[in-house]
Amino acid sequence: DVKVTQSSRYLVKRTGEKVFLECVQDMDHENMFWYRQDPGLGLRLIYFSYDVKMKEKGDIPEGYSVSREKKERFSLILESASTNQTSMYLCASRRPTGTSGGSEQYFGPGTRLTVT
Amino acid sequence: GDSVTQMEGPVTLSEEAFLTINCTYTATGYPSLFWYVQYPGEGLQLLLKATKADDKGSNKGFEATYRKETTSFHLEKGSVQVSDSAVYFCALSKGGGSNYKLTFGKGTLLTVNP
């Protein structure tokens, strides 16, 4: 079974702190993703990495950066946390198949981040 | 751009009732369509998918048919159980490499009462 793990289930940080969220997958997937999930807004893509050292901005990249130095690990960085970044953060991975986008994404359990 | 619209919840049903959650999409080209489910306290997991028109995805008693003529992918189950209580997300994807994109609907909360 594919396993996607996230470093913390719950995290509380103060405004202005630098925050690292880590995600690791064990199935040698090329693609990895970071989403945030907010009530009434569904999932929104923050950043996407289609391979090691490759990254693409998603729909809401402002205030975030990412790092993908190894294939299995994809980190989300909040350079200076703000209260409007309080949210559930979900990581996912995927093995791309062809050009139709038909393969599924596998999700981690999520990190609930509270910024006070 | 591409978008997914699904019926707003919450949806509350009694056990053994019939479930339909509507999903329609707007997209150019030939997307793949998915239903993901999120149980309380967990991440999302794939429920079913369809990659071309008229395909039917099915899993755990749930079904959805890819209807290109109506741009729809409605989720159905004939008899729901309390354990089906969760948030359901409709999604579409297309493209490859750096052009790949997955677009989600906003989710529908389903509560099934005994």
Short mmCIF file of C-alpha atoms in Angstrom, two decimals:
data_model
loop_
_atom_site.label_atom_id
_atom_site.label_comp_id
_atom_site.label_asym_id
_atom_site.label_seq_id
_atom_site.Cartn_x
_atom_site.Cartn_y
_atom_site.Cartn_z
CA ASP A 1 0.00 0.00 0.00
CA VAL A 2 1.07 3.52 -0.72
CA LYS A 3 1.82 5.46 2.40
CA VAL A 4 2.01 9.22 2.65
CA THR A 5 3.02 10.51 6.06
CA GLN A 6 3.07 14.03 7.43
CA SER A 7 5.35 15.12 10.24
CA SER A 8 2.64 16.35 12.62
CA ARG A 9 -1.11 15.92 13.01
CA TYR A 10 -1.49 19.11 15.06
CA LEU A 11 0.77 22.14 15.24
CA VAL A 12 0.45 25.45 17.05
CA LYS A 13 2.75 28.31 16.07
CA ARG A 14 2.99 32.02 16.80
CA THR A 15 2.62 34.81 14.27
CA GLY A 16 5.91 35.53 12.53
CA GLU A 17 7.46 32.11 13.16
CA LYS A 18 8.99 30.11 10.34
CA VAL A 19 7.08 26.85 9.98
CA PHE A 20 8.12 23.64 8.24
CA LEU A 21 5.61 20.97 7.26
CA GLU A 22 7.16 17.73 6.07
CA CYS A 23 5.68 15.07 3.85
CA VAL A 24 7.18 11.70 2.96
CA GLN A 25 5.88 9.07 0.52
CA ASP A 26 7.18 5.53 0.20
CA MET A 27 6.14 4.58 -3.34
CA ASP A 28 8.72 6.37 -5.47
CA HIS A 29 6.09 8.73 -6.90
CA GLU A 30 7.33 11.54 -9.13
CA ASN A 31 4.55 14.02 -8.37
CA MET A 32 3.87 15.56 -4.96
CA PHE A 33 1.39 18.23 -3.88
CA TRP A 34 0.50 20.53 -1.03
CA TYR A 35 -3.09 21.64 -0.48
CA ARG A 36 -4.88 23.58 2.18
CA GLN A 37 -8.41 22.69 3.16
CA ASP A 38 -10.79 25.29 4.60
CA PRO A 39 -14.53 25.00 5.36
CA GLY A 40 -16.63 26.14 2.43
CA LEU A 41 -13.61 26.44 0.14
CA GLY A 42 -12.70 22.80 -0.37
CA LEU A 43 -9.11 21.96 -1.30
CA ARG A 44 -6.87 24.55 -2.88
CA LEU A 45 -3.50 23.74 -4.40
CA ILE A 46 -0.56 25.63 -2.91
CA TYR A 47 2.38 24.07 -4.76
CA PHE A 48 3.07 21.08 -6.96
CA SER A 49 6.32 19.26 -7.68
CA TYR A 50 6.40 17.00 -10.71
CA ASP A 51 9.91 15.72 -9.96
CA VAL A 52 12.94 16.27 -7.74
CA LYS A 53 13.95 19.94 -7.59
CA MET A 54 11.00 20.83 -9.84
CA LYS A 55 8.14 22.95 -8.52
CA GLU A 56 5.15 24.78 -9.87
CA LYS A 57 2.95 27.35 -8.15
CA GLY A 58 -0.59 26.31 -7.52
CA ASP A 59 -3.61 28.52 -7.04
CA ILE A 60 -2.60 30.12 -3.73
CA PRO A 61 1.24 30.17 -3.39
CA GLU A 62 1.52 33.54 -1.66
CA GLY A 63 3.17 33.28 1.74
CA TYR A 64 4.47 29.76 1.08
CA SER A 65 7.54 28.14 -0.42
CA VAL A 66 8.50 24.50 -0.99
CA SER A 67 11.52 22.28 -1.19
CA ARG A 68 11.98 18.93 -2.94
CA GLU A 69 15.59 17.77 -2.61
CA LYS A 70 14.77 14.05 -2.55
CA LYS A 71 12.09 12.18 -4.42
CA GLU A 72 10.32 10.91 -1.32
CA ARG A 73 10.16 14.18 0.60
CA PHE A 74 8.29 17.41 -0.10
CA SER A 75 8.43 20.25 2.41
CA LEU A 76 6.10 23.21 2.75
CA ILE A 77 7.55 26.32 4.35
CA LEU A 78 5.70 29.24 5.83
CA GLU A 79 8.36 31.94 5.92
CA SER A 80 6.52 34.11 8.44
CA ALA A 81 3.34 32.52 9.70
CA SER A 82 0.20 34.62 9.87
CA THR A 83 -3.20 33.95 11.43
CA ASN A 84 -4.82 33.62 8.00
CA GLN A 85 -2.64 30.56 7.42
CA THR A 86 -4.48 28.67 10.14
CA SER A 87 -5.82 25.69 8.21
CA MET A 88 -5.65 21.97 7.50
CA TYR A 89 -2.70 21.14 5.24
CA LEU A 90 -2.81 18.02 3.10
CA CYS A 91 0.06 16.45 1.21
CA ALA A 92 -0.45 14.05 -1.71
CA SER A 93 1.63 12.05 -4.16
CA ARG A 94 1.01 10.45 -7.53
CA ARG A 95 2.72 8.39 -10.19
CA PRO A 96 1.99 10.07 -13.51
CA THR A 97 0.69 7.82 -16.28
CA GLY A 98 0.65 9.24 -19.79
CA THR A 99 -0.96 12.57 -20.56
CA SER A 100 -4.58 11.99 -19.57
CA GLY A 101 -4.18 12.73 -15.87
CA GLY A 102 -5.97 9.47 -15.03
CA SER A 103 -3.93 8.18 -12.11
CA GLU A 104 -5.08 8.92 -8.59
CA GLN A 105 -3.46 11.00 -5.89
CA TYR A 106 -2.68 9.44 -2.51
CA PHE A 107 -3.17 11.69 0.48
CA GLY A 108 -1.55 11.96 3.88
CA PRO A 109 -3.66 12.36 7.06
CA GLY A 110 -3.22 16.11 7.18
CA THR A 111 -1.66 18.63 9.58
CA ARG A 112 -3.97 21.00 11.40
CA LEU A 113 -1.98 24.19 11.87
CA THR A 114 -3.08 26.93 14.22
CA VAL A 115 -1.27 30.27 14.12
CA THR A 116 -1.90 32.47 17.14
CA GLY B 1 -10.70 27.61 -16.57
CA ASP B 2 -11.70 24.15 -15.44
CA SER B 3 -14.18 23.85 -12.61
CA VAL B 4 -16.24 21.32 -10.66
CA THR B 5 -19.60 22.05 -9.09
CA GLN B 6 -21.14 19.65 -6.63
CA MET B 7 -24.31 19.88 -4.62
CA GLU B 8 -23.98 21.74 -1.38
CA GLY B 9 -24.53 19.93 1.83
CA PRO B 10 -24.92 18.95 4.39
CA VAL B 11 -26.91 15.90 3.35
CA THR B 12 -28.57 13.92 6.13
CA LEU B 13 -30.07 10.51 5.46
CA SER B 14 -31.38 7.56 7.41
CA GLU B 15 -29.62 4.23 7.14
CA GLU B 16 -30.61 2.24 4.02
CA ALA B 17 -31.76 5.36 2.15
CA PHE B 18 -30.75 6.02 -1.47
CA LEU B 19 -27.97 8.54 -1.98
CA THR B 20 -27.29 10.86 -4.91
CA ILE B 21 -24.66 13.59 -4.83
CA ASN B 22 -24.68 15.65 -8.01
CA CYS B 23 -21.48 16.71 -9.72
CA THR B 24 -21.05 18.66 -12.95
CA TYR B 25 -17.87 19.91 -14.53
CA THR B 26 -16.56 22.46 -16.99
CA ALA B 27 -13.38 21.54 -18.82
CA THR B 28 -11.77 21.61 -22.23
CA GLY B 29 -10.44 18.40 -23.67
CA TYR B 30 -10.97 14.99 -22.11
CA PRO B 31 -10.57 15.02 -18.34
CA SER B 32 -10.56 12.05 -16.00
CA LEU B 33 -13.17 12.20 -13.23
CA PHE B 34 -12.89 11.10 -9.61
CA TRP B 35 -14.79 10.84 -6.37
CA TYR B 36 -12.69 11.10 -3.23
CA VAL B 37 -13.96 10.51 0.32
CA GLN B 38 -12.66 11.99 3.57
CA TYR B 39 -13.65 10.21 6.77
CA PRO B 40 -13.51 12.22 10.01
CA GLY B 41 -9.95 13.02 11.06
CA GLU B 42 -8.36 11.50 7.96
CA GLY B 43 -6.95 12.55 4.61
CA LEU B 44 -8.74 11.98 1.32
CA GLN B 45 -8.86 8.59 -0.33
CA LEU B 46 -10.00 7.61 -3.79
CA LEU B 47 -13.51 6.16 -3.88
CA LEU B 48 -13.88 5.62 -7.63
CA LYS B 49 -12.85 7.04 -10.98
CA ALA B 50 -13.64 7.07 -14.70
CA THR B 51 -11.22 8.07 -17.41
CA LYS B 52 -13.40 8.30 -20.51
CA ALA B 53 -16.96 9.01 -21.56
CA ASP B 54 -19.58 6.38 -20.60
CA ASP B 55 -17.19 4.67 -18.17
CA LYS B 56 -18.75 3.65 -14.88
CA GLY B 57 -16.65 3.72 -11.74
CA SER B 58 -17.76 1.62 -8.78
CA ASN B 59 -16.51 0.75 -5.32
CA LYS B 60 -18.04 -0.21 -1.94
CA GLY B 61 -21.56 -0.03 -3.41
CA PHE B 62 -21.03 3.48 -4.81
CA GLU B 63 -21.30 4.16 -8.54
CA ALA B 64 -20.82 7.08 -10.90
CA THR B 65 -21.02 7.27 -14.71
CA TYR B 66 -19.01 9.69 -16.83
CA ARG B 67 -21.61 11.52 -18.94
CA LYS B 68 -19.94 13.74 -21.48
CA GLU B 69 -23.20 14.96 -23.02
CA THR B 70 -24.35 16.40 -19.69
CA THR B 71 -20.82 16.99 -18.30
CA SER B 72 -21.81 15.13 -15.14
CA PHE B 73 -20.46 12.47 -12.79
CA HIS B 74 -23.14 11.97 -10.15
CA LEU B 75 -22.38 9.71 -7.19
CA GLU B 76 -25.03 7.15 -6.18
CA LYS B 77 -25.47 4.42 -3.61
CA GLY B 78 -28.56 2.30 -3.23
CA SER B 79 -28.47 1.81 0.55
CA VAL B 80 -26.25 3.95 2.75
CA GLN B 81 -24.79 2.91 6.08
CA VAL B 82 -23.77 4.90 9.15
CA SER B 83 -20.14 4.17 8.21
CA ASP B 84 -20.61 6.13 4.96
CA SER B 85 -20.77 9.38 6.93
CA ALA B 86 -17.96 11.49 5.48
CA VAL B 87 -17.17 14.39 3.16
CA TYR B 88 -17.30 13.51 -0.54
CA PHE B 89 -15.30 15.43 -3.16
CA CYS B 90 -15.81 15.33 -6.91
CA ALA B 91 -12.69 16.12 -8.95
CA LEU B 92 -11.36 16.24 -12.49
CA SER B 93 -7.83 15.93 -13.79
CA LYS B 94 -6.06 16.24 -17.06
CA GLY B 95 -2.68 16.84 -18.58
CA GLY B 96 0.72 15.34 -17.97
CA GLY B 97 4.07 16.42 -16.59
CA SER B 98 4.10 20.01 -15.46
CA ASN B 99 0.73 20.55 -17.16
CA TYR B 100 -1.07 18.12 -14.89
CA LYS B 101 -3.86 19.64 -12.83
CA LEU B 102 -6.47 18.24 -10.42
CA THR B 103 -9.50 20.43 -9.73
CA PHE B 104 -11.79 19.69 -6.76
CA GLY B 105 -15.34 20.58 -5.97
CA LYS B 106 -15.99 22.10 -2.55
CA GLY B 107 -17.13 18.87 -0.95
CA THR B 108 -20.44 17.53 0.34
CA LEU B 109 -20.83 16.45 3.96
CA LEU B 110 -22.96 13.32 4.30
CA THR B 111 -24.36 12.25 7.67
CA VAL B 112 -26.16 8.93 7.94
CA ASN B 113 -28.28 8.35 11.02
CA PRO B 114 -29.13 4.89 12.36
#
